[in-house]
Each structure stands twice: as C-alpha cells, then as structure tokens.
Coordinates of N, CA, C and O in Angstrom, one line a residue:
M1 N 30.6 -116.4 21.4 CA 31.5 -116.6 20.4 C 31.6 -118.0 19.7 O 31.1 -119.2 20.3
T2 N 31.7 -118.1 18.3 CA 31.4 -119.3 17.5 C 32.7 -120.1 17.6 O 34.0 -119.6 17.7
E3 N 32.5 -121.4 17.4 CA 33.7 -122.2 17.2 C 34.5 -122.0 16.0 O 34.0 -121.8 14.9
H4 N 35.7 -122.0 16.4 CA 36.8 -121.7 14.9 C 36.7 -122.9 14.0 O 36.6 -124.1 14.5
P5 N 36.5 -122.6 12.9 CA 36.5 -123.8 11.8 C 37.6 -124.9 12.0 O 37.4 -126.1 11.8
T6 N 38.7 -124.5 12.6 CA 39.8 -125.5 12.6 C 39.5 -126.6 13.7 O 40.0 -127.6 13.7
N7 N 38.5 -126.2 14.5 CA 38.1 -127.2 15.5 C 37.4 -128.4 14.8 O 37.4 -129.6 15.5
G8 N 36.9 -128.1 13.6 CA 36.1 -129.2 13.0 C 37.0 -130.2 12.2 O 36.6 -131.0 11.5
L9 N 38.4 -129.8 12.0 CA 39.3 -130.6 11.1 C 39.4 -131.8 11.8 O 39.8 -132.1 13.2
N10 N 39.4 -132.9 11.1 CA 39.9 -134.4 11.8 C 41.0 -134.8 11.5 O 41.8 -134.8 10.3
D11 N 42.0 -135.0 12.4 CA 43.2 -135.2 12.3 C 43.9 -136.4 11.3 O 44.6 -136.5 10.7
V12 N 42.6 -137.5 11.5 CA 43.0 -138.7 10.6 C 42.6 -138.3 9.1 O 43.3 -138.7 8.3
V13 N 41.6 -137.7 9.0 CA 41.1 -137.1 7.6 C 42.1 -136.2 7.2 O 42.4 -136.2 5.7
H14 N 42.4 -135.1 7.9 CA 43.1 -133.8 7.3 C 44.6 -134.0 6.7 O 45.0 -133.2 6.1
Q15 N 45.1 -135.1 7.2 CA 46.6 -135.3 6.7 C 46.5 -135.4 5.0 O 45.5 -136.0 4.6
R16 N 47.4 -134.6 4.2 CA 47.1 -134.5 3.0 C 46.7 -135.9 2.1 O 46.0 -136.0 1.4
H17 N 47.5 -136.8 2.5 CA 47.8 -138.1 1.5 C 46.3 -138.8 1.9 O 45.6 -139.3 1.2
R18 N 46.0 -138.8 3.2 CA 44.8 -139.5 3.5 C 43.4 -138.6 3.1 O 42.7 -139.4 2.5
L19 N 43.6 -137.5 3.0 CA 42.5 -136.7 2.2 C 42.3 -137.0 1.1 O 41.2 -137.3 0.3
G20 N 43.6 -137.1 0.2 CA 43.6 -137.6 -1.0 C 42.9 -138.9 -1.4 O 42.2 -139.1 -2.2
I21 N 43.4 -140.0 -0.5 CA 42.8 -141.3 -0.5 C 41.3 -141.2 -0.5 O 40.4 -141.9 -1.4
L22 N 40.8 -140.4 0.6 CA 39.3 -140.3 0.8 C 38.6 -139.6 -0.3 O 37.6 -140.1 -0.8
T23 N 39.1 -138.7 -1.0 CA 38.6 -138.0 -2.1 C 38.4 -138.9 -3.3 O 37.4 -139.0 -4.2
I24 N 39.6 -139.5 -3.6 CA 39.3 -140.6 -4.8 C 38.6 -141.6 -4.4 O 37.7 -142.0 -5.6
A25 N 38.6 -142.1 -3.5 CA 37.7 -143.3 -3.0 C 36.2 -142.8 -3.3 O 35.4 -143.7 -3.5
A26 N 35.9 -141.7 -2.8 CA 34.5 -141.3 -2.8 C 33.9 -140.8 -4.4 O 32.9 -140.9 -4.5
E27 N 34.8 -140.9 -5.0 CA 34.6 -140.6 -6.5 C 34.3 -141.7 -7.4 O 34.1 -141.8 -8.4
S28 N 34.5 -143.1 -6.8 CA 34.5 -144.4 -7.6 C 33.9 -145.4 -6.7 O 33.8 -145.2 -5.5
K29 N 33.4 -146.5 -7.3 CA 32.8 -147.5 -6.5 C 34.0 -148.0 -5.6 O 33.6 -148.4 -4.3
R30 N 34.9 -148.4 -6.1 CA 36.3 -148.8 -5.5 C 37.4 -148.5 -6.3 O 37.4 -148.3 -7.6
V31 N 38.5 -148.3 -5.6 CA 39.9 -148.0 -6.3 C 41.1 -149.1 -6.0 O 41.0 -149.5 -4.8
E32 N 41.6 -149.0 -6.8 CA 42.9 -150.0 -6.8 C 44.1 -149.6 -6.1 O 44.4 -148.3 -6.4
F33 N 44.8 -150.3 -5.4 CA 46.0 -149.7 -4.9 C 46.9 -149.0 -5.6 O 47.5 -148.0 -5.5
G34 N 47.3 -149.6 -6.7 CA 48.2 -149.2 -7.8 C 47.9 -147.6 -8.2 O 48.7 -147.0 -8.6
Y35 N 46.4 -147.5 -8.6 CA 46.0 -146.4 -9.0 C 46.3 -145.0 -7.9 O 46.8 -144.2 -8.3
L36 N 45.9 -145.3 -6.7 CA 46.2 -144.4 -5.6 C 47.7 -144.5 -5.5 O 48.0 -143.0 -5.4
K37 N 48.4 -145.1 -5.5 CA 50.0 -145.1 -5.4 C 50.3 -144.0 -6.6 O 51.3 -143.2 -6.2
D38 N 49.9 -144.2 -7.7 CA 50.1 -143.5 -8.7 C 49.8 -142.0 -8.6 O 50.4 -141.1 -8.9
A39 N 48.4 -141.9 -8.5 CA 47.8 -140.7 -8.4 C 48.3 -139.8 -7.3 O 48.5 -138.6 -7.5
L40 N 48.7 -140.4 -6.4 CA 49.1 -139.7 -5.1 C 50.7 -139.6 -5.0 O 51.2 -139.1 -3.9
E41 N 51.4 -140.2 -5.8 CA 52.6 -140.4 -5.9 C 53.4 -140.7 -4.3 O 54.3 -140.1 -4.0
L42 N 53.0 -141.9 -3.9 CA 53.3 -142.5 -2.9 C 54.1 -143.7 -3.0 O 53.8 -144.4 -4.1
T43 N 55.0 -144.1 -2.2 CA 55.4 -145.3 -2.4 C 54.4 -146.5 -1.7 O 53.6 -146.0 -1.0
G44 N 54.8 -147.8 -2.1 CA 53.8 -148.5 -1.8 C 53.9 -148.9 -0.1 O 52.5 -148.9 0.5
G45 N 54.8 -148.6 0.6 CA 54.8 -148.7 2.1 C 54.1 -147.6 2.5 O 53.4 -147.7 3.7
N46 N 54.5 -146.4 1.9 CA 53.7 -145.3 2.6 C 52.1 -145.2 2.4 O 51.4 -144.9 3.5
L47 N 51.8 -145.5 1.2 CA 50.2 -145.9 1.0 C 49.8 -147.0 1.9 O 48.7 -146.6 2.5
S48 N 50.4 -147.8 2.0 CA 49.8 -148.9 2.8 C 49.8 -148.5 4.4 O 48.6 -148.7 4.9
R49 N 50.5 -147.6 4.8 CA 50.4 -147.0 6.1 C 49.2 -146.2 6.2 O 48.5 -146.2 7.3
H50 N 48.9 -145.5 5.4 CA 48.1 -144.4 5.2 C 46.6 -145.4 5.2 O 45.6 -144.9 5.7
L51 N 46.6 -146.3 4.2 CA 45.4 -147.1 4.2 C 45.0 -147.8 5.7 O 43.9 -147.8 5.9
T52 N 46.2 -148.1 6.2 CA 45.8 -148.9 7.4 C 45.4 -148.0 8.6 O 44.2 -148.1 9.3
V53 N 45.7 -146.7 8.6 CA 45.0 -145.6 9.5 C 43.6 -145.5 9.2 O 42.8 -145.3 9.8
L54 N 43.4 -145.4 7.8 CA 42.0 -145.2 7.4 C 40.9 -146.3 7.6 O 39.9 -146.2 8.1
V55 N 41.5 -147.6 7.4 CA 40.7 -148.7 7.8 C 40.6 -148.9 9.3 O 39.4 -149.2 9.5
D56 N 41.7 -148.7 9.8 CA 41.4 -148.8 11.4 C 40.6 -147.7 12.0 O 39.7 -148.0 13.1
A57 N 40.4 -146.8 11.3 CA 39.5 -145.7 11.8 C 38.1 -145.9 11.4 O 37.0 -144.9 11.9
G58 N 37.9 -146.9 10.4 CA 36.3 -147.3 9.9 C 36.2 -146.3 8.7 O 34.7 -146.4 8.5
L59 N 37.0 -145.9 8.1 CA 36.7 -145.0 7.0 C 36.7 -145.5 5.7 O 36.5 -145.0 4.6
L60 N 37.6 -146.6 5.7 CA 37.8 -147.4 4.4 C 37.5 -148.8 4.7 O 38.0 -149.2 5.7
D61 N 37.1 -149.6 3.7 CA 37.2 -151.0 3.6 C 38.2 -151.3 2.5 O 38.4 -150.8 1.6
M62 N 38.9 -152.4 3.1 CA 40.1 -152.9 2.1 C 39.6 -154.6 1.7 O 39.3 -155.2 2.5
E63 N 39.9 -154.7 0.5 CA 39.6 -156.0 -0.2 C 40.9 -156.5 -1.0 O 41.3 -155.8 -1.8
K64 N 41.2 -157.7 -0.4 CA 42.5 -158.2 -1.5 C 42.0 -159.2 -2.3 O 41.1 -160.3 -1.9
G65 N 42.4 -159.5 -3.3 CA 41.8 -160.5 -4.3 C 42.8 -160.6 -5.5 O 44.1 -160.1 -5.3
Y66 N 42.5 -161.2 -6.7 CA 43.4 -161.2 -7.9 C 42.3 -161.0 -9.1 O 41.2 -160.9 -9.0
D67 N 43.2 -160.3 -10.0 CA 42.9 -159.9 -11.3 C 43.6 -160.8 -12.3 O 44.7 -160.5 -12.4
G68 N 42.8 -161.8 -12.6 CA 43.5 -162.8 -13.2 C 44.5 -163.6 -12.3 O 44.1 -163.9 -11.2
K69 N 45.9 -163.6 -12.5 CA 46.9 -164.1 -11.7 C 47.4 -163.2 -10.8 O 48.5 -163.5 -9.9
R70 N 47.2 -161.8 -11.0 CA 48.0 -161.0 -10.4 C 47.1 -160.5 -9.1 O 45.9 -160.2 -9.2
P71 N 47.9 -160.2 -7.9 CA 47.0 -159.9 -6.7 C 46.9 -158.5 -6.7 O 47.7 -157.8 -7.3
R72 N 45.9 -158.1 -6.3 CA 45.4 -156.7 -6.2 C 44.8 -156.5 -4.8 O 44.1 -157.3 -4.1
T73 N 44.7 -155.2 -4.5 CA 44.1 -154.6 -3.2 C 43.2 -153.4 -3.8 O 43.7 -152.6 -4.5
W74 N 41.9 -153.5 -3.3 CA 41.0 -152.4 -3.6 C 40.6 -151.7 -2.4 O 40.5 -152.4 -1.2
V75 N 40.3 -150.6 -2.3 CA 39.6 -149.9 -1.2 C 38.3 -149.3 -1.7 O 38.3 -148.9 -2.8
T76 N 37.5 -149.3 -0.6 CA 35.9 -148.6 -0.7 C 35.7 -147.8 0.5 O 36.2 -148.1 1.5
I77 N 35.4 -146.6 0.1 CA 34.9 -145.6 1.1 C 33.6 -146.3 1.9 O 32.8 -146.7 1.4
T78 N 33.6 -146.2 3.2 CA 32.5 -146.6 4.1 C 31.7 -145.4 4.1 O 31.9 -144.4 3.8
Q79 N 30.1 -145.6 4.7 CA 29.6 -144.3 5.2 C 30.2 -143.4 6.2 O 30.1 -142.2 6.1
A80 N 31.0 -144.3 7.1 CA 31.5 -143.3 8.1 C 32.5 -142.5 7.5 O 32.7 -141.3 7.8
G81 N 33.3 -142.9 6.4 CA 34.4 -142.4 5.5 C 33.7 -141.1 4.7 O 34.3 -140.0 4.8
R82 N 32.5 -141.2 4.2 CA 31.8 -140.3 3.6 C 31.2 -139.0 4.3 O 31.7 -138.2 4.1
R83 N 31.0 -139.5 5.6 CA 30.6 -138.4 6.5 C 31.8 -137.7 6.8 O 31.6 -136.3 7.3
A84 N 32.9 -138.3 7.4 CA 34.3 -137.8 7.8 C 34.7 -136.8 6.7 O 35.2 -135.5 7.0
L85 N 34.6 -137.4 5.6 CA 34.9 -136.4 4.4 C 34.0 -135.0 4.2 O 34.3 -134.3 4.2
T86 N 32.7 -135.3 4.1 CA 32.0 -134.3 4.1 C 32.1 -133.2 5.2 O 32.1 -132.1 5.0
A87 N 32.2 -133.7 6.4 CA 32.5 -132.7 7.7 C 34.1 -132.0 7.4 O 33.9 -130.9 7.8
E88 N 34.8 -132.8 7.0 CA 36.3 -132.1 6.6 C 36.4 -131.0 5.6 O 36.7 -129.9 5.8
I89 N 35.3 -131.3 4.6 CA 35.2 -130.3 3.4 C 34.4 -129.1 4.1 O 34.6 -128.0 3.7
A90 N 33.5 -129.3 4.9 CA 32.7 -128.2 5.3 C 33.3 -127.3 6.3 O 33.3 -126.2 6.2
A91 N 34.6 -127.9 7.2 CA 35.3 -127.3 8.0 C 36.2 -126.5 7.1 O 36.5 -125.2 7.4
L92 N 36.8 -126.9 6.2 CA 37.5 -126.1 5.2 C 37.0 -125.1 4.6 O 37.6 -124.0 4.4
R93 N 35.7 -125.4 3.9 CA 34.8 -124.2 3.5 C 34.7 -123.2 4.4 O 34.8 -122.2 3.9
A94 N 34.2 -123.5 5.7 CA 34.1 -122.4 6.7 C 35.2 -121.8 6.9 O 35.5 -120.4 7.0
L95 N 36.4 -122.2 6.8 CA 37.8 -121.7 6.9 C 38.1 -120.6 6.0 O 38.4 -119.6 6.2
V96 N 37.7 -121.1 4.8 CA 38.0 -120.3 3.4 C 37.1 -119.0 3.7 O 37.6 -117.8 3.3
E97 N 35.9 -119.4 4.0 CA 34.9 -118.3 4.0 C 35.3 -117.3 4.9 O 34.9 -116.2 4.6
R98 N 35.9 -117.5 6.0 CA 36.4 -116.6 7.3 C 37.4 -115.5 6.6 O 37.6 -114.6 7.0
H99 N 38.2 -116.1 5.5 CA 39.1 -115.4 5.2 C 39.2 -114.9 3.6 O 39.7 -113.8 3.2
I100 N 38.0 -114.9 2.8 CA 37.5 -114.2 1.8 C 36.4 -113.5 1.9 O 36.2 -112.7 0.8
G101 N 35.6 -113.7 2.8 CA 34.4 -113.0 3.3 C 34.5 -111.6 3.8 O 34.0 -110.6 3.0

C-alpha cells in the first residue's frame, strides 16, 4: 500500500496564507511586508504572526531596515523554505493526480 499524498502535507506550509507567503517569496529575491499584506489581503498583525511561524520554522529570513526614513520589513525564503515549498507542491500534485487520473 502506498502512502497517501496528504501525509506529505506540512502543517506549517499548508496553511493558506503561509503557502501564499512562501510562493510569493520564492518568486523574488526578497519581498516587502506591505506587498505581502496587500497581495494576501491580511491585516498587519495577522501577517506578522504568519511570518513569525515561518521564520521560527527556518523557512524564511526577516530583515528590518529603512527605505529612506521609512521603516521596512523584508522577507527572504531560505533553502529549507524552498525545499518545504517544493515538497508541498509535490504532495498537492500527487493528490490532484489521484483524483483526475
């Protein structure tokens, strides 16, 4: 008996907003907090909480700094984050294949 594809889903990554954060971060060198907030339609506090979970899991790095005089927060996906995202996509693809094949 083969393992069911849902066993490959990662609870940290699979949550919809965190999956969105990781996919956006994987598409660019680094992404700014405000962009993520707008793109994912999250409040600042909600986004901050999701970022904390991903940073604590080692899937993102967070950098605080300034753009001129304005404080900014940028996130970058780590190699572990890329691997986790790739594994999540593979598990989702396998699940879809079971139902369309």
